[in-house]
PDB file of C-alpha atoms in Angstrom:
ATOM      1  CA  UNK A   1    -109.397 -63.899 -16.046  1.00 46.00           C
ATOM      2  CA  UNK A   2    -108.364 -60.334 -16.718  1.00 47.00           C
ATOM      3  CA  UNK A   3    -104.941 -60.903 -15.122  1.00 50.00           C
ATOM      4  CA  UNK A   4    -103.816 -63.589 -17.549  1.00 47.00           C
ATOM      5  CA  UNK A   5    -103.496 -61.421 -20.674  1.00 50.00           C
ATOM      6  CA  UNK A   6    -101.632 -58.781 -18.668  1.00 44.00           C
ATOM      7  CA  UNK A   7     -99.193 -61.328 -17.303  1.00 45.00           C
ATOM      8  CA  UNK A   8     -98.728 -62.862 -20.717  1.00 47.00           C
ATOM      9  CA  UNK A   9     -98.162 -59.457 -22.244  1.00 51.00           C
ATOM     10  CA  UNK A  10     -95.691 -58.525 -19.510  1.00 54.00           C
ATOM     11  CA  UNK A  11     -93.844 -61.803 -19.945  1.00 59.00           C
ATOM     12  CA  UNK A  12     -93.539 -61.147 -23.670  1.00 61.00           C
ATOM     13  CA  UNK A  13     -92.082 -57.710 -23.041  1.00 67.00           C
ATOM     14  CA  UNK A  14     -89.518 -59.139 -20.622  1.00 67.00           C
ATOM     15  CA  UNK A  15     -88.556 -61.854 -23.093  1.00 69.00           C
ATOM     16  CA  UNK A  16     -88.214 -59.297 -25.867  1.00 65.00           C
ATOM     17  CA  UNK A  17     -86.060 -57.063 -23.674  1.00 70.00           C
ATOM     18  CA  UNK A  18     -83.852 -60.000 -22.727  1.00 72.00           C
ATOM     19  CA  UNK A  19     -83.441 -60.868 -26.392  1.00 66.00           C
ATOM     20  CA  UNK A  20     -82.460 -57.275 -27.200  1.00 60.00           C
ATOM     21  CA  UNK A  21     -79.872 -57.238 -24.404  1.00 64.00           C
ATOM     22  CA  UNK A  22     -78.543 -60.619 -25.545  1.00 66.00           C
ATOM     23  CA  UNK A  23     -78.118 -59.361 -29.113  1.00 59.00           C
ATOM     24  CA  UNK A  24     -76.264 -56.233 -28.024  1.00 56.00           C
ATOM     25  CA  UNK A  25     -74.065 -57.994 -25.490  1.00 57.00           C
ATOM     26  CA  UNK A  26     -73.204 -60.663 -28.063  1.00 55.00           C
ATOM     27  CA  UNK A  27     -72.235 -58.001 -30.642  1.00 52.00           C
ATOM     28  CA  UNK A  28     -75.068 -59.068 -32.920  1.00 51.00           C
ATOM     29  CA  UNK A  29     -76.942 -56.890 -35.387  1.00 53.00           C
ATOM     30  CA  UNK A  30     -80.050 -55.771 -33.524  1.00 55.00           C
ATOM     31  CA  UNK A  31     -81.616 -53.603 -36.221  1.00 57.00           C
ATOM     32  CA  UNK A  32     -81.745 -54.360 -39.933  1.00 66.00           C
ATOM     33  CA  UNK A  33     -79.197 -51.661 -40.798  1.00 68.00           C
ATOM     34  CA  UNK A  34     -75.609 -52.376 -41.829  1.00 76.00           C
ATOM     35  CA  UNK A  35     -73.011 -51.263 -39.287  1.00 80.00           C
ATOM     36  CA  UNK A  36     -71.217 -49.035 -41.779  1.00 82.00           C
ATOM     37  CA  UNK A  37     -74.358 -47.091 -42.589  1.00 88.00           C
ATOM     38  CA  UNK A  38     -75.372 -46.880 -38.921  1.00 87.00           C
ATOM     39  CA  UNK A  39     -71.956 -45.526 -37.917  1.00 90.00           C
ATOM     40  CA  UNK A  40     -72.089 -42.920 -40.679  1.00 93.00           C
ATOM     41  CA  UNK A  41     -75.497 -41.760 -39.457  1.00 93.00           C
ATOM     42  CA  UNK A  42     -74.142 -41.474 -35.902  1.00 94.00           C
ATOM     43  CA  UNK A  43     -71.159 -39.460 -37.160  1.00 95.00           C
ATOM     44  CA  UNK A  44     -73.419 -37.159 -39.162  1.00 96.00           C
ATOM     45  CA  UNK A  45     -75.654 -36.667 -36.125  1.00 95.00           C
ATOM     46  CA  UNK A  46     -72.659 -35.589 -34.035  1.00 95.00           C
ATOM     47  CA  UNK A  47     -71.513 -33.299 -36.847  1.00 95.00           C
ATOM     48  CA  UNK A  48     -74.988 -31.777 -36.973  1.00 96.00           C
ATOM     49  CA  UNK A  49     -74.614 -30.737 -33.338  1.00 96.00           C
ATOM     50  CA  UNK A  50     -71.257 -29.095 -34.099  1.00 95.00           C
ATOM     51  CA  UNK A  51     -72.497 -27.145 -37.106  1.00 95.00           C
ATOM     52  CA  UNK A  52     -75.673 -26.287 -35.224  1.00 95.00           C
ATOM     53  CA  UNK A  53     -73.618 -24.862 -32.354  1.00 95.00           C
ATOM     54  CA  UNK A  54     -71.480 -22.814 -34.765  1.00 94.00           C
ATOM     55  CA  UNK A  55     -74.482 -21.376 -36.588  1.00 95.00           C
ATOM     56  CA  UNK A  56     -76.310 -20.670 -33.329  1.00 94.00           C
ATOM     57  CA  UNK A  57     -73.228 -18.838 -32.056  1.00 93.00           C
ATOM     58  CA  UNK A  58     -73.087 -16.853 -35.296  1.00 93.00           C
ATOM     59  CA  UNK A  59     -76.730 -15.792 -35.018  1.00 93.00           C
ATOM     60  CA  UNK A  60     -76.248 -14.865 -31.365  1.00 93.00           C
ATOM     61  CA  UNK A  61     -73.202 -12.725 -32.130  1.00 91.00           C
ATOM     62  CA  UNK A  62     -74.858 -11.024 -35.056  1.00 90.00           C
ATOM     63  CA  UNK A  63     -78.052 -10.123 -33.197  1.00 90.00           C
ATOM     64  CA  UNK A  64     -76.231  -8.930 -30.068  1.00 90.00           C
ATOM     65  CA  UNK A  65     -73.526  -6.717 -31.586  1.00 88.00           C
ATOM     66  CA  UNK A  66     -74.163  -2.976 -31.574  1.00 88.00           C
ATOM     67  CA  UNK A  67     -71.750  -2.329 -34.461  1.00 88.00           C
ATOM     68  CA  UNK A  68     -73.351  -2.524 -37.941  1.00 89.00           C
ATOM     69  CA  UNK A  69     -72.882  -5.895 -39.636  1.00 89.00           C
ATOM     70  CA  UNK A  70     -71.286  -5.793 -43.114  1.00 89.00           C
ATOM     71  CA  UNK A  71     -73.691  -5.992 -46.037  1.00 87.00           C
ATOM     72  CA  UNK A  72     -73.137  -9.408 -47.732  1.00 86.00           C
ATOM     73  CA  UNK A  73     -74.189  -8.035 -51.115  1.00 86.00           C
ATOM     74  CA  UNK A  74     -71.299  -5.584 -50.956  1.00 85.00           C
ATOM     75  CA  UNK A  75     -68.719  -7.760 -49.190  1.00 86.00           C
ATOM     76  CA  UNK A  76     -69.153 -10.735 -51.537  1.00 87.00           C
ATOM     77  CA  UNK A  77     -69.584  -8.830 -54.792  1.00 85.00           C
ATOM     78  CA  UNK A  78     -67.396  -9.424 -57.849  1.00 85.00           C
ATOM     79  CA  UNK A  79     -66.381  -6.664 -60.252  1.00 83.00           C
ATOM     80  CA  UNK A  80     -67.511  -7.563 -63.756  1.00 84.00           C
ATOM     81  CA  UNK A  81     -66.779  -4.908 -66.354  1.00 79.00           C
ATOM     82  CA  UNK A  82     -66.137  -2.349 -63.646  1.00 79.00           C
ATOM     83  CA  UNK A  83     -69.505  -2.966 -61.984  1.00 86.00           C
ATOM     84  CA  UNK A  84     -69.983  -4.951 -58.760  1.00 85.00           C
ATOM     85  CA  UNK A  85     -72.232  -8.011 -59.148  1.00 87.00           C
ATOM     86  CA  UNK A  86     -73.595  -9.068 -55.736  1.00 89.00           C
ATOM     87  CA  UNK A  87     -73.070 -12.694 -54.665  1.00 88.00           C
ATOM     88  CA  UNK A  88     -72.027 -13.888 -58.133  1.00 91.00           C
ATOM     89  CA  UNK A  89     -69.206 -16.089 -56.867  1.00 91.00           C
ATOM     90  CA  UNK A  90     -71.359 -17.500 -54.064  1.00 93.00           C
ATOM     91  CA  UNK A  91     -74.162 -18.332 -56.502  1.00 93.00           C
ATOM     92  CA  UNK A  92     -71.742 -20.257 -58.720  1.00 94.00           C
ATOM     93  CA  UNK A  93     -70.283 -22.085 -55.718  1.00 95.00           C
ATOM     94  CA  UNK A  94     -73.754 -23.065 -54.533  1.00 95.00           C
ATOM     95  CA  UNK A  95     -74.775 -24.279 -57.989  1.00 96.00           C
ATOM     96  CA  UNK A  96     -71.629 -26.418 -58.233  1.00 96.00           C
ATOM     97  CA  UNK A  97     -72.110 -28.020 -54.831  1.00 94.00           C
ATOM     98  CA  UNK A  98     -75.815 -28.710 -55.349  1.00 94.00           C
ATOM     99  CA  UNK A  99     -75.053 -30.214 -58.769  1.00 96.00           C
ATOM    100  CA  UNK A 100     -72.556 -32.555 -57.124  1.00 96.00           C
ATOM    101  CA  UNK A 101     -75.391 -34.111 -55.125  1.00 95.00           C
ATOM    102  CA  UNK A 102     -76.987 -35.145 -58.417  1.00 95.00           C
ATOM    103  CA  UNK A 103     -73.856 -36.868 -59.707  1.00 97.00           C
ATOM    104  CA  UNK A 104     -73.392 -38.575 -56.340  1.00 97.00           C
ATOM    105  CA  UNK A 105     -76.955 -39.897 -56.372  1.00 96.00           C
ATOM    106  CA  UNK A 106     -76.420 -41.282 -59.878  1.00 96.00           C
ATOM    107  CA  UNK A 107     -73.180 -42.916 -58.712  1.00 96.00           C
ATOM    108  CA  UNK A 108     -75.041 -44.761 -55.943  1.00 94.00           C
ATOM    109  CA  UNK A 109     -77.663 -45.951 -58.423  1.00 94.00           C
ATOM    110  CA  UNK A 110     -75.026 -47.219 -60.859  1.00 94.00           C
ATOM    111  CA  UNK A 111     -73.122 -48.977 -58.079  1.00 92.00           C
ATOM    112  CA  UNK A 112     -76.162 -50.940 -56.946  1.00 89.00           C
ATOM    113  CA  UNK A 113     -76.827 -51.918 -60.572  1.00 90.00           C
ATOM    114  CA  UNK A 114     -73.295 -53.294 -60.778  1.00 87.00           C
ATOM    115  CA  UNK A 115     -72.034 -50.665 -63.229  1.00 91.00           C
ATOM    116  CA  UNK A 116     -68.758 -49.996 -61.436  1.00 92.00           C
ATOM    117  CA  UNK A 117     -67.091 -48.013 -64.208  1.00 93.00           C
ATOM    118  CA  UNK A 118     -69.914 -45.476 -64.513  1.00 95.00           C
ATOM    119  CA  UNK A 119     -70.260 -45.249 -60.748  1.00 95.00           C
ATOM    120  CA  UNK A 120     -66.542 -44.488 -60.387  1.00 96.00           C
ATOM    121  CA  UNK A 121     -66.685 -41.856 -63.148  1.00 96.00           C
ATOM    122  CA  UNK A 122     -69.607 -40.142 -61.446  1.00 97.00           C
ATOM    123  CA  UNK A 123     -67.780 -40.210 -58.119  1.00 97.00           C
ATOM    124  CA  UNK A 124     -64.727 -38.609 -59.729  1.00 97.00           C
ATOM    125  CA  UNK A 125     -67.043 -35.988 -61.257  1.00 97.00           C
ATOM    126  CA  UNK A 126     -68.511 -35.337 -57.804  1.00 98.00           C
ATOM    127  CA  UNK A 127     -65.017 -35.001 -56.354  1.00 97.00           C
ATOM    128  CA  UNK A 128     -64.109 -32.581 -59.162  1.00 98.00           C
ATOM    129  CA  UNK A 129     -67.140 -30.453 -58.284  1.00 97.00           C
ATOM    130  CA  UNK A 130     -66.027 -30.480 -54.652  1.00 97.00           C
ATOM    131  CA  UNK A 131     -62.449 -29.511 -55.528  1.00 97.00           C
ATOM    132  CA  UNK A 132     -63.758 -26.653 -57.667  1.00 97.00           C
ATOM    133  CA  UNK A 133     -65.906 -25.461 -54.779  1.00 97.00           C
ATOM    134  CA  UNK A 134     -62.937 -25.466 -52.382  1.00 97.00           C
ATOM    135  CA  UNK A 135     -60.789 -23.611 -54.929  1.00 96.00           C
ATOM    136  CA  UNK A 136     -63.427 -20.922 -55.305  1.00 95.00           C
ATOM    137  CA  UNK A 137     -63.718 -20.695 -51.532  1.00 95.00           C
ATOM    138  CA  UNK A 138     -59.955 -20.199 -51.321  1.00 95.00           C
ATOM    139  CA  UNK A 139     -60.295 -17.380 -53.870  1.00 94.00           C
ATOM    140  CA  UNK A 140     -63.063 -15.847 -51.760  1.00 92.00           C
ATOM    141  CA  UNK A 141     -60.894 -15.995 -48.631  1.00 93.00           C
ATOM    142  CA  UNK A 142     -57.929 -14.457 -50.481  1.00 92.00           C
ATOM    143  CA  UNK A 143     -60.096 -11.603 -51.734  1.00 90.00           C
ATOM    144  CA  UNK A 144     -61.444 -10.874 -48.252  1.00 89.00           C
ATOM    145  CA  UNK A 145     -58.017 -11.020 -46.593  1.00 90.00           C
ATOM    146  CA  UNK A 146     -55.890  -9.280 -49.215  1.00 88.00           C
ATOM    147  CA  UNK A 147     -58.343  -6.804 -50.779  1.00 84.00           C
ATOM    148  CA  UNK A 148     -60.847  -6.121 -48.009  1.00 84.00           C
ATOM    149  CA  UNK A 149     -58.532  -6.470 -45.012  1.00 83.00           C
ATOM    150  CA  UNK A 150     -60.806  -8.855 -43.113  1.00 86.00           C
ATOM    151  CA  UNK A 151     -59.115 -10.741 -40.262  1.00 87.00           C
ATOM    152  CA  UNK A 152     -60.414 -13.173 -37.620  1.00 85.00           C
ATOM    153  CA  UNK A 153     -59.794 -10.461 -35.022  1.00 85.00           C
ATOM    154  CA  UNK A 154     -60.918  -7.416 -36.995  1.00 80.00           C
ATOM    155  CA  UNK A 155     -62.952  -6.106 -39.888  1.00 83.00           C
ATOM    156  CA  UNK A 156     -62.706  -2.632 -41.469  1.00 84.00           C
ATOM    157  CA  UNK A 157     -66.222  -2.884 -42.901  1.00 84.00           C
ATOM    158  CA  UNK A 158     -68.135  -3.204 -39.655  1.00 85.00           C
ATOM    159  CA  UNK A 159     -68.479  -5.576 -36.725  1.00 86.00           C
ATOM    160  CA  UNK A 160     -65.179  -7.186 -35.743  1.00 85.00           C
ATOM    161  CA  UNK A 161     -66.909 -10.527 -35.074  1.00 88.00           C
ATOM    162  CA  UNK A 162     -67.700 -10.903 -38.768  1.00 90.00           C
ATOM    163  CA  UNK A 163     -64.251 -12.210 -39.646  1.00 89.00           C
ATOM    164  CA  UNK A 164     -64.003 -14.671 -36.773  1.00 90.00           C
ATOM    165  CA  UNK A 165     -67.365 -16.388 -37.319  1.00 92.00           C
ATOM    166  CA  UNK A 166     -67.053 -16.325 -41.116  1.00 92.00           C
ATOM    167  CA  UNK A 167     -63.629 -17.951 -41.238  1.00 92.00           C
ATOM    168  CA  UNK A 168     -64.551 -20.449 -38.533  1.00 93.00           C
ATOM    169  CA  UNK A 169     -67.807 -21.711 -40.070  1.00 94.00           C
ATOM    170  CA  UNK A 170     -66.837 -21.621 -43.753  1.00 95.00           C
ATOM    171  CA  UNK A 171     -63.396 -23.016 -42.949  1.00 95.00           C
ATOM    172  CA  UNK A 172     -64.880 -25.921 -41.001  1.00 96.00           C
ATOM    173  CA  UNK A 173     -67.256 -26.659 -43.865  1.00 97.00           C
ATOM    174  CA  UNK A 174     -64.449 -26.360 -46.414  1.00 96.00           C
ATOM    175  CA  UNK A 175     -62.469 -28.890 -44.402  1.00 96.00           C
ATOM    176  CA  UNK A 176     -65.397 -31.291 -44.643  1.00 97.00           C
ATOM    177  CA  UNK A 177     -65.612 -30.804 -48.402  1.00 97.00           C
ATOM    178  CA  UNK A 178     -61.871 -31.423 -48.768  1.00 97.00           C
ATOM    179  CA  UNK A 179     -62.110 -34.617 -46.712  1.00 97.00           C
ATOM    180  CA  UNK A 180     -65.089 -35.672 -48.813  1.00 97.00           C
ATOM    181  CA  UNK A 181     -63.151 -35.165 -52.052  1.00 98.00           C
ATOM    182  CA  UNK A 182     -60.362 -37.418 -50.781  1.00 97.00           C
ATOM    183  CA  UNK A 183     -62.873 -39.964 -49.475  1.00 97.00           C
ATOM    184  CA  UNK A 184     -64.729 -40.155 -52.804  1.00 97.00           C
ATOM    185  CA  UNK A 185     -61.518 -40.561 -54.792  1.00 97.00           C
ATOM    186  CA  UNK A 186     -60.312 -43.377 -52.555  1.00 96.00           C
ATOM    187  CA  UNK A 187     -63.639 -45.227 -52.756  1.00 95.00           C
ATOM    188  CA  UNK A 188     -63.805 -44.763 -56.534  1.00 96.00           C
ATOM    189  CA  UNK A 189     -60.291 -46.136 -57.006  1.00 95.00           C
ATOM    190  CA  UNK A 190     -61.031 -49.130 -54.783  1.00 93.00           C
ATOM    191  CA  UNK A 191     -64.280 -49.672 -56.677  1.00 93.00           C
ATOM    192  CA  UNK A 192     -62.438 -49.833 -59.995  1.00 91.00           C
ATOM    193  CA  UNK A 193     -59.836 -52.136 -58.466  1.00 89.00           C
ATOM    194  CA  UNK A 194     -62.562 -54.613 -57.507  1.00 86.00           C
ATOM    195  CA  UNK A 195     -62.022 -54.323 -53.767  1.00 84.00           C
ATOM    196  CA  UNK A 196     -65.764 -54.592 -53.085  1.00 83.00           C
ATOM    197  CA  UNK A 197     -66.630 -57.313 -55.588  1.00 80.00           C
ATOM    198  CA  UNK A 198     -66.220 -60.217 -53.182  1.00 65.00           C
ATOM    199  CA  UNK A 199     -67.605 -58.418 -50.143  1.00 53.00           C
ATOM    200  CA  UNK A 200     -70.464 -60.070 -48.302  1.00 50.00           C
ATOM    201  CA  UNK A 201     -73.622 -57.943 -48.512  1.00 48.00           C
ATOM    202  CA  UNK A 202     -74.954 -56.821 -45.146  1.00 49.00           C
ATOM    203  CA  UNK A 203     -78.588 -57.083 -44.087  1.00 46.00           C
ATOM    204  CA  UNK A 204     -80.781 -54.535 -45.770  1.00 46.00           C
ATOM    205  CA  UNK A 205     -78.170 -53.565 -48.381  1.00 46.00           C
ATOM    206  CA  UNK A 206     -79.057 -55.977 -51.150  1.00 47.00           C
ATOM    207  CA  UNK A 207     -76.363 -57.489 -53.363  1.00 43.00           C
ATOM    208  CA  UNK A 208     -75.475 -55.922 -56.664  1.00 44.00           C
ATOM    209  CA  UNK A 209     -76.093 -58.024 -59.801  1.00 43.00           C
ATOM    210  CA  UNK A 210     -72.403 -58.890 -59.932  1.00 44.00           C
ATOM    211  CA  UNK A 211     -72.538 -60.356 -56.420  1.00 46.00           C
ATOM    212  CA  UNK A 212     -70.487 -57.623 -54.745  1.00 58.00           C
ATOM    213  CA  UNK A 213     -71.395 -55.290 -51.933  1.00 75.00           C
ATOM    214  CA  UNK A 214     -71.219 -51.674 -53.067  1.00 83.00           C
ATOM    215  CA  UNK A 215     -72.967 -50.136 -50.098  1.00 89.00           C
ATOM    216  CA  UNK A 216     -69.780 -48.160 -49.388  1.00 92.00           C
ATOM    217  CA  UNK A 217     -70.783 -45.909 -52.297  1.00 94.00           C
ATOM    218  CA  UNK A 218     -74.095 -45.160 -50.605  1.00 93.00           C
ATOM    219  CA  UNK A 219     -72.308 -44.471 -47.303  1.00 94.00           C
ATOM    220  CA  UNK A 220     -69.991 -42.024 -49.056  1.00 95.00           C
ATOM    221  CA  UNK A 221     -73.075 -40.473 -50.628  1.00 96.00           C
ATOM    222  CA  UNK A 222     -74.652 -39.925 -47.208  1.00 96.00           C
ATOM    223  CA  UNK A 223     -71.611 -37.935 -46.141  1.00 97.00           C
ATOM    224  CA  UNK A 224     -71.579 -35.878 -49.323  1.00 97.00           C
ATOM    225  CA  UNK A 225     -75.286 -35.059 -49.205  1.00 96.00           C
ATOM    226  CA  UNK A 226     -74.837 -33.945 -45.599  1.00 97.00           C
ATOM    227  CA  UNK A 227     -72.037 -31.564 -46.598  1.00 96.00           C
ATOM    228  CA  UNK A 228     -74.259 -30.132 -49.336  1.00 95.00           C
ATOM    229  CA  UNK A 229     -77.176 -29.699 -46.944  1.00 95.00           C
ATOM    230  CA  UNK A 230     -75.027 -27.857 -44.400  1.00 96.00           C
ATOM    231  CA  UNK A 231     -73.934 -25.426 -47.123  1.00 96.00           C
ATOM    232  CA  UNK A 232     -77.589 -24.542 -47.788  1.00 94.00           C
ATOM    233  CA  UNK A 233     -77.893 -23.292 -44.190  1.00 94.00           C
ATOM    234  CA  UNK A 234     -74.548 -21.469 -44.355  1.00 95.00           C
ATOM    235  CA  UNK A 235     -75.566 -19.850 -47.643  1.00 94.00           C
ATOM    236  CA  UNK A 236     -78.896 -18.692 -46.212  1.00 92.00           C
ATOM    237  CA  UNK A 237     -77.499 -17.343 -42.935  1.00 91.00           C
ATOM    238  CA  UNK A 238     -74.204 -15.815 -44.078  1.00 89.00           C
ATOM    239  CA  UNK A 239     -74.927 -14.566 -47.568  1.00 89.00           C
ATOM    240  CA  UNK A 240     -78.671 -13.891 -47.696  1.00 88.00           C
ATOM    241  CA  UNK A 241     -79.327 -12.595 -44.170  1.00 85.00           C
TER     242      UNK A 241
END
């Protein structure tokens, strides 16, 4: 009598496993997550490994070098009225990028309520924040290269590895921000053009009141929030450590 429940339970597990294999082999949706959102999460996971490797390499280099590491408060200071203000530019850049997460979140909310015009405006505002951030980063790079003499292969202010890891990590992040600005502008323009109005909502997304599928705005938001989150770690490790 004790064997029957075990056999029944085992048979149920086998049947469930066969159903899972059948769904995957038949290119069916196994989990209640839209493919677009799932693929974005997979991409962000792979990007997390890349940024994690870069930041781990940076910490390893910094803790192993015997040459003094440049003081971030001095390297990234701006002269205001003849007096250096530590990390002023970086603080403004961080505020701009964090603020862009707020406008992006509001854009997602407006899109799911069917307010396409407001959603597109907020996405353009987010893209403008991102473009401002990249412009300020370009100014920061120019100042380091032209005024301070920092190069990827050398640094007159201390450890030579400073230039290589700084330009690599911040440049890779800046490339992501630039791609995100383009991505947001394209999605916003397509949103205004009504490209997503007749789209069929995927499972778990929920249709907007107008009947369209605006989950693409949320997917773009996932990417943008990831870029903002990565900057928090870069800010803490490069500028505050």
